[in-house]
Amino acid sequence: METCLSETQSLPDLSEPQLLRLAQELGFLLRPGDTICLHGDLGAGKTTFTRALIRSVANDDDLDIPSPTFTLVQNYETARLGIAHFDLYRLGAPEEIDELGLEHALTHGAALIEWPERAEDALPADRLDIFLNDGAVVSDCETRSLRLEGHGSWETRVLRLVALHRVVREAGFVDDDVRLTPITGDASARHYARLTSITGDKRALVMDWPRQPDGPPIRDQLAYSQIAHLAEGTMPFVAIAEALRAANFSAPQIFARDLDNGFLVLEDLGEHEFKHAMMEGSSQEELWRAATDVLIALRGVPIPSKLSATADKAHVLPPFDTGVLDIETELLLDWYWPAIRGTEAPPDIRKSYQAAWSEIFDTLSREPHRWVLRDFHSPNLIWLADRPGVQRVGLIDFQDALAGPAAYDLVSLLQDARIDVDEAIEARLLTHYLAKVQQSEPGFDPDAFRFTYAALGAQRNTKILGIFARLAKRDGKLRYLAHIPRVWRYLTRDLAHPELAALAQWYDAAFPPNIREKIPAF
């Protein structure tokens, strides 16, 4: 097998609770294709470690995990990934591991291997080796000493595992009173786990978000994320959270942070997202009005020139400029058009599309700069009914915030891509917003705001059509296609604004009603 450089980290004298927590943390970081090899004599703690890891990934403390001593391999399917648990003690020859299905297991999930010495050079070069040995007796309790040896990609990932172990302790969670449970993700590159104390009186969230590399350059030597001003690490989240909390909004408190390794331990605002709150009996209009009031209050918060994340790191809100508007609307032609039409968008279509948007973008770019949290919609709003005023709405997923037109967040809320918002509710809350702002801001122009609202709604819903097609085509997340009819209904509302008539004509020609009703097939 190929030889890889390695990184070694030692963790001496771990108590059993510490060992179990490390197993849970490794389970949180585990990804498809990972190989974990456990070395140690009989009774060294390999089975204890493995069971804790698998139960954590499966989110099932009572999951039966028999030893694969005689079957040699035991497979587990979980919501996150499959896990193949190998015990090679009775392996006759190294090459027999292929017959056990190691390669297949790694294409669908991760592999945990006890007694890996029996396979010698037949194991993947990219792997994490864990060596368990008896440690010292501390306070009359036996301990285990671990040596973590990372090869290939694990050369750096083992450092992140140790960093995660450290940052959880820094957040105040002691080892014998904590459970870490991964949370199934959605469309995000970030991963989350919930920390809960065994007594149930303390909890937090762990965010795992290593800095993202830039993608390939697509325009002016810049990647999409750079043009669209997307955050590429945890620092913007921390800086914006601190600013929002200082302004009396319910952004999560940061309990501990490791910005270099991409770990945050956050206040857990709970699981009452607006959709769940509605399912439990809360009125949609009450919830959406409370969120509208948050945006009214946010208008009065000045944007600092710099947002501090740490003593020596600060973040500047990027502008919601024409580059952002343009690159996001192009997603429609890049992803949705081919999904519906079956071919790439022709050059003349692209040219007419850009021309239809050009003057609108110029107008939007002259709007006053205010806070734009950017993803201000139901999945990112938590109902905190026991808090006062605007603090009743918990805010998450704001790391991509911009400085730009305030109407963007309002239309994101009132034209929620994931939940139907009745046109009557939208109209009432838009009127409520306009009336409140007129009272506090002399010179505010409601008609101009209505145009900006409609134009940004058209831009956002156009972008979402492209994103949902991309999630389905590129990432296999077909469930997003079910939202497309709703997005088209919102987009049609926006295009009805008289000042968007020319843009509406382009959409009518490119996507007539019979095409808008189609769900892309992949």
Short mmCIF file of C-alpha atoms in Angstrom, two decimals:
data_model
loop_
_atom_site.label_atom_id
_atom_site.label_comp_id
_atom_site.label_asym_id
_atom_site.label_seq_id
_atom_site.Cartn_x
_atom_site.Cartn_y
_atom_site.Cartn_z
CA MET A 1 0.00 0.00 0.00
CA GLU A 2 1.00 3.64 -0.49
CA THR A 3 3.05 5.12 2.35
CA CYS A 4 1.62 8.29 3.95
CA LEU A 5 3.08 10.81 6.33
CA SER A 6 1.63 10.56 9.80
CA GLU A 7 0.79 12.74 12.78
CA THR A 8 0.83 11.32 16.30
CA GLN A 9 -1.06 12.66 19.30
CA SER A 10 -1.00 11.11 22.78
CA LEU A 11 -3.81 11.26 25.35
CA PRO A 12 -2.57 9.66 28.60
CA ASP A 13 -4.59 8.42 31.55
CA LEU A 14 -8.14 8.79 30.22
CA SER A 15 -10.93 7.73 32.53
CA GLU A 16 -13.73 5.61 31.07
CA PRO A 17 -16.04 8.67 30.71
CA GLN A 18 -13.23 10.50 28.90
CA LEU A 19 -12.69 7.51 26.63
CA LEU A 20 -16.39 7.35 25.81
CA ARG A 21 -16.53 11.07 25.07
CA LEU A 22 -13.56 10.80 22.71
CA ALA A 23 -15.36 7.96 20.91
CA GLN A 24 -18.44 10.16 20.52
CA GLU A 25 -16.33 13.03 19.22
CA LEU A 26 -14.66 10.78 16.67
CA GLY A 27 -18.10 9.54 15.62
CA PHE A 28 -19.15 13.16 15.05
CA LEU A 29 -16.18 13.76 12.75
CA LEU A 30 -16.53 10.43 10.93
CA ARG A 31 -17.28 10.67 7.19
CA PRO A 32 -17.93 8.13 4.41
CA GLY A 33 -14.68 6.48 3.31
CA ASP A 34 -13.00 6.73 6.73
CA THR A 35 -11.02 3.81 8.16
CA ILE A 36 -10.41 3.64 11.91
CA CYS A 37 -8.04 0.93 13.19
CA LEU A 38 -8.03 -0.01 16.88
CA HIS A 39 -4.91 -1.61 18.33
CA GLY A 40 -4.53 -3.08 21.80
CA ASP A 41 -4.42 -6.27 23.81
CA LEU A 42 -7.50 -8.09 25.06
CA GLY A 43 -9.21 -5.92 27.66
CA ALA A 44 -7.54 -2.71 26.45
CA GLY A 45 -10.90 -1.05 25.74
CA LYS A 46 -11.28 -1.49 21.98
CA THR A 47 -14.80 -2.90 22.20
CA THR A 48 -15.89 -0.26 24.72
CA PHE A 49 -14.60 2.47 22.42
CA THR A 50 -16.21 0.96 19.31
CA ARG A 51 -19.61 0.51 20.92
CA ALA A 52 -19.64 4.10 22.16
CA LEU A 53 -18.76 5.38 18.71
CA ILE A 54 -21.39 3.34 16.85
CA ARG A 55 -24.14 4.17 19.36
CA SER A 56 -23.29 7.85 19.09
CA VAL A 57 -23.47 7.83 15.28
CA ALA A 58 -26.73 5.86 15.42
CA ASN A 59 -28.10 8.11 18.20
CA ASP A 60 -29.20 4.99 20.06
CA ASP A 61 -27.74 4.29 23.49
CA ASP A 62 -29.47 0.89 23.60
CA LEU A 63 -28.30 -0.35 20.20
CA ASP A 64 -27.16 -3.97 20.46
CA ILE A 65 -23.58 -4.24 19.23
CA PRO A 66 -22.41 -7.85 19.31
CA SER A 67 -18.76 -8.69 18.90
CA PRO A 68 -17.91 -9.71 15.31
CA THR A 69 -15.28 -12.19 16.56
CA PHE A 70 -16.89 -15.10 14.73
CA THR A 71 -18.69 -13.31 11.89
CA LEU A 72 -15.58 -11.11 11.30
CA VAL A 73 -17.77 -8.18 10.22
CA GLN A 74 -20.97 -6.61 11.49
CA ASN A 75 -22.74 -3.88 9.50
CA TYR A 76 -24.85 -1.01 10.84
CA GLU A 77 -26.99 1.42 8.86
CA THR A 78 -27.64 4.80 10.43
CA ALA A 79 -29.25 8.01 9.21
CA ARG A 80 -25.82 9.59 8.79
CA LEU A 81 -23.69 6.81 7.30
CA GLY A 82 -23.15 3.10 7.30
CA ILE A 83 -20.56 1.56 9.63
CA ALA A 84 -18.82 -1.76 9.10
CA HIS A 85 -17.29 -3.18 12.30
CA PHE A 86 -14.49 -5.65 11.53
CA ASP A 87 -12.74 -8.00 13.96
CA LEU A 88 -9.75 -9.53 12.18
CA TYR A 89 -8.50 -11.70 15.05
CA ARG A 90 -9.51 -14.89 13.16
CA LEU A 91 -8.50 -13.63 9.72
CA GLY A 92 -6.60 -16.35 7.87
CA ALA A 93 -4.63 -14.10 5.48
CA PRO A 94 -4.44 -10.32 4.86
CA GLU A 95 -6.04 -10.54 1.42
CA GLU A 96 -9.18 -12.08 2.93
CA ILE A 97 -10.24 -8.62 4.13
CA ASP A 98 -11.27 -7.86 0.54
CA GLU A 99 -13.63 -10.84 0.63
CA LEU A 100 -15.21 -9.38 3.77
CA GLY A 101 -16.26 -6.30 1.78
CA LEU A 102 -13.94 -3.58 3.08
CA GLU A 103 -13.84 -1.72 -0.23
CA HIS A 104 -17.62 -1.84 -0.57
CA ALA A 105 -18.05 -0.67 3.03
CA LEU A 106 -15.86 2.38 2.40
CA THR A 107 -17.87 3.45 -0.64
CA HIS A 108 -21.01 3.58 1.49
CA GLY A 109 -19.71 4.51 4.93
CA ALA A 110 -16.88 4.03 7.40
CA ALA A 111 -14.95 1.02 8.69
CA LEU A 112 -13.93 0.31 12.30
CA ILE A 113 -11.28 -2.42 12.44
CA GLU A 114 -10.13 -4.31 15.54
CA TRP A 115 -6.93 -6.36 15.33
CA PRO A 116 -5.82 -4.54 12.14
CA GLU A 117 -2.34 -6.10 12.51
CA ARG A 118 -3.77 -9.28 10.92
CA ALA A 119 -4.32 -7.46 7.64
CA GLU A 120 -0.82 -6.00 7.48
CA ASP A 121 -0.46 -3.97 4.26
CA ALA A 122 -3.97 -4.69 2.96
CA LEU A 123 -5.47 -1.72 4.81
CA PRO A 124 -6.06 1.72 3.26
CA ALA A 125 -3.09 4.03 3.57
CA ASP A 126 -5.45 6.87 4.52
CA ARG A 127 -6.59 5.93 8.02
CA LEU A 128 -6.54 6.70 11.72
CA ASP A 129 -4.72 4.22 13.97
CA ILE A 130 -5.73 4.25 17.65
CA PHE A 131 -3.47 2.45 20.11
CA LEU A 132 -5.05 1.68 23.50
CA ASN A 133 -3.03 0.65 26.54
CA ASP A 134 -3.50 0.47 30.28
CA GLY A 135 -2.87 3.81 31.96
CA ALA A 136 -2.15 4.79 35.51
CA VAL A 137 -4.57 4.21 38.37
CA VAL A 138 -6.06 7.62 39.22
CA SER A 139 -8.20 8.02 42.35
CA ASP A 140 -8.55 4.22 42.56
CA CYS A 141 -9.88 4.12 38.98
CA GLU A 142 -8.20 2.41 36.06
CA THR A 143 -7.44 4.58 33.06
CA ARG A 144 -6.50 4.10 29.41
CA SER A 145 -3.71 5.76 27.49
CA LEU A 146 -4.34 6.48 23.82
CA ARG A 147 -1.99 7.19 20.97
CA LEU A 148 -3.65 8.59 17.85
CA GLU A 149 -1.67 8.16 14.65
CA GLY A 150 -3.13 9.82 11.57
CA HIS A 151 -2.10 8.88 8.05
CA GLY A 152 -2.99 10.65 4.82
CA SER A 153 -5.93 13.03 5.36
CA TRP A 154 -5.95 12.00 9.01
CA GLU A 155 -2.57 13.64 9.46
CA THR A 156 -4.44 16.94 9.91
CA ARG A 157 -7.81 15.53 10.98
CA VAL A 158 -6.31 13.94 14.09
CA LEU A 159 -5.30 17.42 15.21
CA ARG A 160 -8.92 18.53 14.76
CA LEU A 161 -10.12 15.55 16.85
CA VAL A 162 -7.86 16.60 19.72
CA ALA A 163 -8.97 20.23 19.26
CA LEU A 164 -12.63 19.18 19.47
CA HIS A 165 -11.92 17.25 22.68
CA ARG A 166 -10.30 20.37 24.12
CA VAL A 167 -12.94 22.93 23.09
CA VAL A 168 -15.76 20.86 24.63
CA ARG A 169 -13.90 20.91 27.96
CA GLU A 170 -13.32 24.66 27.61
CA ALA A 171 -17.09 25.11 27.27
CA GLY A 172 -17.47 23.69 30.78
CA PHE A 173 -18.66 20.16 30.02
CA VAL A 174 -16.97 17.72 32.37
CA ASP A 175 -16.16 14.30 31.00
CA ASP A 176 -18.36 12.17 33.27
CA ASP A 177 -21.48 14.27 32.67
CA VAL A 178 -21.78 14.81 28.93
CA ARG A 179 -23.16 13.11 25.85
CA LEU A 180 -22.42 14.26 22.30
CA THR A 181 -25.01 13.36 19.65
CA PRO A 182 -24.57 14.27 15.97
CA ILE A 183 -27.49 16.10 14.34
CA THR A 184 -28.49 15.08 10.84
CA GLY A 185 -27.66 17.92 8.47
CA ASP A 186 -29.45 19.52 5.56
CA ALA A 187 -28.04 21.56 2.68
CA SER A 188 -25.18 23.07 4.67
CA ALA A 189 -21.45 22.35 4.64
CA ARG A 190 -21.49 22.71 8.42
CA HIS A 191 -22.05 19.82 10.82
CA TYR A 192 -23.65 20.02 14.25
CA ALA A 193 -23.84 17.90 17.37
CA ARG A 194 -25.82 18.40 20.55
CA LEU A 195 -24.03 18.33 23.90
CA THR A 196 -26.20 17.34 26.83
CA SER A 197 -25.33 16.69 30.43
CA ILE A 198 -26.45 13.33 31.77
CA THR A 199 -28.49 15.17 34.40
CA GLY A 200 -30.21 17.07 31.59
CA ASP A 201 -29.70 20.53 33.09
CA LYS A 202 -27.07 21.73 30.63
CA ARG A 203 -26.85 21.61 26.87
CA ALA A 204 -25.14 23.27 23.92
CA LEU A 205 -24.43 22.79 20.24
CA VAL A 206 -21.10 22.02 18.64
CA MET A 207 -20.53 23.52 15.20
CA ASP A 208 -17.95 21.75 13.02
CA TRP A 209 -16.97 24.03 10.16
CA PRO A 210 -13.36 23.88 9.00
CA ARG A 211 -12.42 26.70 6.68
CA GLN A 212 -13.70 25.92 3.20
CA PRO A 213 -11.29 26.04 0.25
CA ASP A 214 -12.23 28.29 -2.63
CA GLY A 215 -13.71 26.51 -5.63
CA PRO A 216 -12.42 26.89 -9.17
CA PRO A 217 -12.31 30.43 -10.56
CA ILE A 218 -15.35 31.21 -12.70
CA ARG A 219 -15.07 34.94 -13.30
CA ASP A 220 -12.21 37.44 -13.03
CA GLN A 221 -10.10 34.71 -11.39
CA LEU A 222 -12.56 34.52 -8.50
CA ALA A 223 -14.51 31.52 -7.20
CA TYR A 224 -18.29 31.59 -6.80
CA SER A 225 -18.02 31.89 -3.01
CA GLN A 226 -15.79 34.95 -3.35
CA ILE A 227 -18.08 36.70 -5.84
CA ALA A 228 -21.19 35.89 -3.80
CA HIS A 229 -19.44 36.91 -0.55
CA LEU A 230 -20.10 33.60 1.22
CA ALA A 231 -18.43 32.98 4.56
CA GLU A 232 -15.70 30.34 4.44
CA GLY A 233 -15.14 29.71 8.15
CA THR A 234 -16.41 30.30 11.67
CA MET A 235 -14.98 33.79 12.23
CA PRO A 236 -17.83 35.73 10.51
CA PHE A 237 -20.42 33.73 12.49
CA VAL A 238 -18.76 34.62 15.79
CA ALA A 239 -18.37 38.30 14.90
CA ILE A 240 -21.97 38.68 13.72
CA ALA A 241 -23.38 36.72 16.66
CA GLU A 242 -21.58 38.99 19.11
CA ALA A 243 -22.89 42.10 17.33
CA LEU A 244 -26.47 40.84 17.26
CA ARG A 245 -26.38 39.87 20.93
CA ALA A 246 -24.97 43.30 21.81
CA ALA A 247 -28.00 44.81 20.00
CA ASN A 248 -30.40 42.74 22.18
CA PHE A 249 -31.27 40.03 19.62
CA SER A 250 -31.35 36.30 20.40
CA ALA A 251 -28.29 35.07 18.54
CA PRO A 252 -26.52 32.12 20.20
CA GLN A 253 -24.02 32.82 22.94
CA ILE A 254 -20.55 31.46 22.14
CA PHE A 255 -19.32 29.32 25.05
CA ALA A 256 -16.00 28.25 23.50
CA ARG A 257 -14.27 28.68 20.16
CA ASP A 258 -11.37 27.37 18.13
CA LEU A 259 -11.46 29.45 14.97
CA ASP A 260 -8.31 27.91 13.51
CA ASN A 261 -9.78 24.40 13.61
CA GLY A 262 -13.35 25.49 12.89
CA PHE A 263 -15.10 24.50 16.13
CA LEU A 264 -17.64 26.49 18.13
CA VAL A 265 -19.63 25.50 21.20
CA LEU A 266 -22.86 27.51 21.06
CA GLU A 267 -25.94 28.18 23.09
CA ASP A 268 -28.61 25.67 22.08
CA LEU A 269 -31.69 27.73 21.24
CA GLY A 270 -33.79 24.58 21.04
CA GLU A 271 -35.71 22.76 18.36
CA HIS A 272 -38.76 25.03 18.04
CA GLU A 273 -38.06 26.22 14.52
CA PHE A 274 -41.03 28.16 13.19
CA LYS A 275 -42.36 25.12 11.34
CA HIS A 276 -42.27 23.02 14.51
CA ALA A 277 -43.84 25.84 16.51
CA MET A 278 -46.73 25.90 14.01
CA MET A 279 -47.13 22.14 14.37
CA GLU A 280 -47.46 22.64 18.12
CA GLY A 281 -50.25 25.18 17.72
CA SER A 282 -48.58 28.58 17.29
CA SER A 283 -50.23 30.89 14.78
CA GLN A 284 -48.23 31.41 11.60
CA GLU A 285 -49.14 35.08 11.45
CA GLU A 286 -48.07 35.58 15.08
CA LEU A 287 -44.71 33.96 14.39
CA TRP A 288 -44.09 35.83 11.15
CA ARG A 289 -45.18 39.14 12.73
CA ALA A 290 -42.68 38.61 15.55
CA ALA A 291 -39.95 38.00 12.97
CA THR A 292 -41.06 41.09 11.03
CA ASP A 293 -40.66 43.10 14.23
CA VAL A 294 -37.10 41.80 14.51
CA LEU A 295 -36.36 43.24 11.07
CA ILE A 296 -37.97 46.56 11.98
CA ALA A 297 -35.74 46.75 15.07
CA LEU A 298 -32.68 45.69 13.08
CA ARG A 299 -33.11 48.73 10.80
CA GLY A 300 -32.16 50.90 13.77
CA VAL A 301 -28.88 49.10 14.45
CA PRO A 302 -25.87 50.79 12.79
CA ILE A 303 -23.41 48.52 10.98
CA PRO A 304 -20.01 48.83 12.69
CA SER A 305 -17.02 49.34 10.42
CA LYS A 306 -15.57 46.16 11.94
CA LEU A 307 -17.17 43.32 13.88
CA SER A 308 -14.84 41.79 16.44
CA ALA A 309 -14.56 38.01 16.64
CA THR A 310 -11.52 37.82 18.93
CA ALA A 311 -9.03 40.30 20.34
CA ASP A 312 -7.06 40.17 17.08
CA LYS A 313 -9.63 39.09 14.48
CA ALA A 314 -12.44 41.16 13.01
CA HIS A 315 -14.97 40.82 10.21
CA VAL A 316 -16.27 43.44 7.79
CA LEU A 317 -19.76 42.93 6.34
CA PRO A 318 -19.34 42.62 2.56
CA PRO A 319 -21.59 44.76 0.35
CA PHE A 320 -24.65 43.36 -1.38
CA ASP A 321 -23.24 44.54 -4.71
CA THR A 322 -24.07 43.89 -8.35
CA GLY A 323 -21.57 41.02 -8.39
CA VAL A 324 -23.62 39.17 -5.78
CA LEU A 325 -26.93 39.93 -7.49
CA ASP A 326 -25.64 38.86 -10.89
CA ILE A 327 -23.85 35.63 -9.94
CA GLU A 328 -26.84 34.44 -7.91
CA THR A 329 -29.38 35.04 -10.66
CA GLU A 330 -27.18 33.16 -13.12
CA LEU A 331 -27.87 29.99 -11.14
CA LEU A 332 -31.22 29.88 -12.94
CA LEU A 333 -29.51 29.45 -16.32
CA ASP A 334 -26.65 27.34 -14.98
CA TRP A 335 -28.81 24.73 -13.25
CA TYR A 336 -32.57 25.20 -13.64
CA TRP A 337 -32.65 25.87 -17.38
CA PRO A 338 -30.76 22.63 -18.28
CA ALA A 339 -32.95 20.67 -15.84
CA ILE A 340 -36.13 21.89 -17.55
CA ARG A 341 -34.96 22.30 -21.13
CA GLY A 342 -32.47 19.45 -21.34
CA THR A 343 -29.78 21.67 -22.91
CA GLU A 344 -27.46 24.46 -21.85
CA ALA A 345 -28.85 27.99 -22.08
CA PRO A 346 -27.86 29.47 -25.48
CA PRO A 347 -25.65 32.60 -25.55
CA ASP A 348 -28.48 34.81 -26.87
CA ILE A 349 -30.69 33.73 -23.95
CA ARG A 350 -27.95 34.62 -21.48
CA LYS A 351 -27.42 37.98 -23.12
CA SER A 352 -31.11 38.93 -23.05
CA TYR A 353 -31.41 37.66 -19.46
CA GLN A 354 -28.51 39.80 -18.27
CA ALA A 355 -29.92 42.82 -20.11
CA ALA A 356 -33.33 42.35 -18.45
CA TRP A 357 -31.73 42.43 -15.00
CA SER A 358 -29.00 45.03 -15.59
CA GLU A 359 -30.93 48.25 -14.90
CA ILE A 360 -32.69 46.67 -11.91
CA PHE A 361 -29.35 45.71 -10.37
CA ASP A 362 -28.02 49.23 -10.86
CA THR A 363 -31.03 50.61 -8.99
CA LEU A 364 -30.72 48.07 -6.16
CA SER A 365 -27.01 48.76 -5.75
CA ARG A 366 -27.83 52.38 -4.84
CA GLU A 367 -30.04 51.36 -1.91
CA PRO A 368 -28.87 52.42 1.59
CA HIS A 369 -26.77 49.78 3.34
CA ARG A 370 -28.42 48.11 6.30
CA TRP A 371 -28.09 44.70 7.93
CA VAL A 372 -28.99 41.83 5.57
CA LEU A 373 -28.88 38.53 7.47
CA ARG A 374 -29.50 36.87 4.09
CA ASP A 375 -31.14 33.58 5.13
CA PHE A 376 -33.90 35.05 7.28
CA HIS A 377 -36.58 32.38 6.83
CA SER A 378 -38.37 29.73 8.87
CA PRO A 379 -35.63 27.04 9.09
CA ASN A 380 -33.32 29.61 10.69
CA LEU A 381 -35.81 31.18 13.11
CA ILE A 382 -36.36 29.59 16.55
CA TRP A 383 -39.46 30.40 18.59
CA LEU A 384 -38.48 31.34 22.16
CA ALA A 385 -41.91 32.09 23.58
CA ASP A 386 -40.67 32.72 27.13
CA ARG A 387 -38.42 35.62 26.09
CA PRO A 388 -39.55 39.26 25.79
CA GLY A 389 -40.04 41.36 22.67
CA VAL A 390 -37.75 40.74 19.70
CA GLN A 391 -35.81 38.22 21.76
CA ARG A 392 -38.67 35.76 21.20
CA VAL A 393 -37.13 35.01 17.79
CA GLY A 394 -33.87 33.05 17.93
CA LEU A 395 -31.50 33.75 15.04
CA ILE A 396 -29.13 31.23 13.43
CA ASP A 397 -27.34 30.78 10.09
CA PHE A 398 -26.40 34.43 9.60
CA GLN A 399 -22.70 33.98 8.77
CA ASP A 400 -23.21 35.15 5.16
CA ALA A 401 -24.71 38.48 6.22
CA LEU A 402 -24.20 41.49 3.96
CA ALA A 403 -24.61 45.25 4.03
CA GLY A 404 -27.40 46.07 1.61
CA PRO A 405 -31.15 46.68 1.10
CA ALA A 406 -33.22 45.83 4.18
CA ALA A 407 -36.06 44.60 1.96
CA TYR A 408 -34.12 41.41 1.18
CA ASP A 409 -34.63 39.84 4.61
CA LEU A 410 -38.29 40.85 4.69
CA VAL A 411 -39.06 39.19 1.36
CA SER A 412 -37.04 36.13 2.44
CA LEU A 413 -39.37 35.85 5.42
CA LEU A 414 -42.70 36.67 3.77
CA GLN A 415 -41.95 34.51 0.72
CA ASP A 416 -40.55 31.52 2.59
CA ALA A 417 -39.30 28.90 0.15
CA ARG A 418 -39.95 26.01 2.56
CA ILE A 419 -43.43 26.94 3.89
CA ASP A 420 -46.46 28.46 2.19
CA VAL A 421 -47.10 32.03 3.26
CA ASP A 422 -50.58 33.08 2.21
CA GLU A 423 -50.64 36.20 0.05
CA ALA A 424 -53.00 37.89 2.52
CA ILE A 425 -50.55 37.33 5.43
CA GLU A 426 -47.72 38.64 3.28
CA ALA A 427 -49.69 41.77 2.41
CA ARG A 428 -50.69 42.47 6.03
CA LEU A 429 -47.16 42.06 7.38
CA LEU A 430 -45.64 44.14 4.59
CA THR A 431 -48.14 46.90 5.42
CA HIS A 432 -47.27 46.50 9.14
CA TYR A 433 -43.56 46.87 8.34
CA LEU A 434 -44.09 49.94 6.18
CA ALA A 435 -46.28 51.66 8.79
CA LYS A 436 -43.79 51.07 11.61
CA VAL A 437 -40.82 52.27 9.57
CA GLN A 438 -42.71 55.38 8.42
CA GLN A 439 -43.30 56.27 12.07
CA SER A 440 -39.62 56.06 12.97
CA GLU A 441 -37.91 57.23 9.79
CA PRO A 442 -38.97 60.60 8.33
CA GLY A 443 -38.60 60.62 4.56
CA PHE A 444 -39.10 56.86 4.19
CA ASP A 445 -40.69 56.11 0.79
CA PRO A 446 -43.09 53.13 0.97
CA ASP A 447 -43.57 52.94 -2.81
CA ALA A 448 -39.82 52.81 -3.43
CA PHE A 449 -39.55 50.09 -0.78
CA ARG A 450 -42.31 48.06 -2.45
CA PHE A 451 -40.33 48.12 -5.69
CA THR A 452 -37.14 47.04 -3.91
CA TYR A 453 -39.10 44.30 -2.14
CA ALA A 454 -40.50 42.95 -5.40
CA ALA A 455 -37.19 43.21 -7.26
CA LEU A 456 -35.24 41.45 -4.52
CA GLY A 457 -38.00 38.87 -4.20
CA ALA A 458 -37.68 38.13 -7.90
CA GLN A 459 -33.90 37.93 -7.57
CA ARG A 460 -34.02 35.65 -4.51
CA ASN A 461 -36.67 33.31 -5.88
CA THR A 462 -34.78 33.09 -9.16
CA LYS A 463 -31.65 32.14 -7.23
CA ILE A 464 -33.56 29.54 -5.22
CA LEU A 465 -34.85 27.83 -8.37
CA GLY A 466 -31.22 27.42 -9.43
CA ILE A 467 -30.07 26.27 -6.00
CA PHE A 468 -32.82 23.66 -5.64
CA ALA A 469 -32.03 22.30 -9.11
CA ARG A 470 -28.32 22.19 -8.17
CA LEU A 471 -29.01 20.39 -4.89
CA ALA A 472 -31.02 17.77 -6.78
CA LYS A 473 -28.65 17.32 -9.73
CA ARG A 474 -25.24 17.67 -8.08
CA ASP A 475 -25.94 16.44 -4.54
CA GLY A 476 -28.81 13.99 -5.11
CA LYS A 477 -31.10 15.92 -2.71
CA LEU A 478 -34.29 15.45 -4.69
CA ARG A 479 -36.57 16.53 -1.82
CA TYR A 480 -35.90 20.18 -2.66
CA LEU A 481 -37.72 19.81 -5.98
CA ALA A 482 -41.05 19.66 -4.11
CA HIS A 483 -40.63 23.35 -3.20
CA ILE A 484 -40.29 24.57 -6.78
CA PRO A 485 -44.03 25.22 -7.46
CA ARG A 486 -44.18 27.40 -4.33
CA VAL A 487 -41.10 29.36 -5.42
CA TRP A 488 -42.67 29.97 -8.83
CA ARG A 489 -45.84 31.30 -7.16
CA TYR A 490 -43.79 33.81 -5.20
CA LEU A 491 -41.77 34.76 -8.25
CA THR A 492 -44.96 35.37 -10.23
CA ARG A 493 -46.19 37.70 -7.44
CA ASP A 494 -42.95 39.68 -7.60
CA LEU A 495 -42.93 40.00 -11.37
CA ALA A 496 -46.42 41.53 -11.25
CA HIS A 497 -44.93 44.81 -9.99
CA PRO A 498 -45.39 47.38 -12.78
CA GLU A 499 -41.74 48.44 -12.77
CA LEU A 500 -40.70 44.82 -13.44
CA ALA A 501 -42.84 44.46 -16.56
CA ALA A 502 -39.87 44.09 -18.93
CA LEU A 503 -38.33 41.44 -16.70
CA ALA A 504 -41.68 39.64 -16.50
CA GLN A 505 -41.81 39.51 -20.30
CA TRP A 506 -38.45 37.73 -20.38
CA TYR A 507 -39.67 35.09 -17.87
CA ASP A 508 -42.96 34.66 -19.74
CA ALA A 509 -41.05 33.93 -22.95
CA ALA A 510 -38.38 31.71 -21.38
CA PHE A 511 -40.63 29.87 -18.90
CA PRO A 512 -44.27 29.96 -20.02
CA PRO A 513 -46.89 28.61 -17.56
CA ASN A 514 -46.81 25.05 -18.92
CA ILE A 515 -43.06 24.87 -18.25
CA ARG A 516 -43.29 26.47 -14.81
CA GLU A 517 -45.56 23.65 -13.71
CA LYS A 518 -42.92 21.02 -14.52
CA ILE A 519 -40.78 19.44 -11.82
CA PRO A 520 -37.26 18.73 -13.14
CA ALA A 521 -36.47 15.03 -13.49
CA PHE A 522 -33.02 13.70 -12.62
#
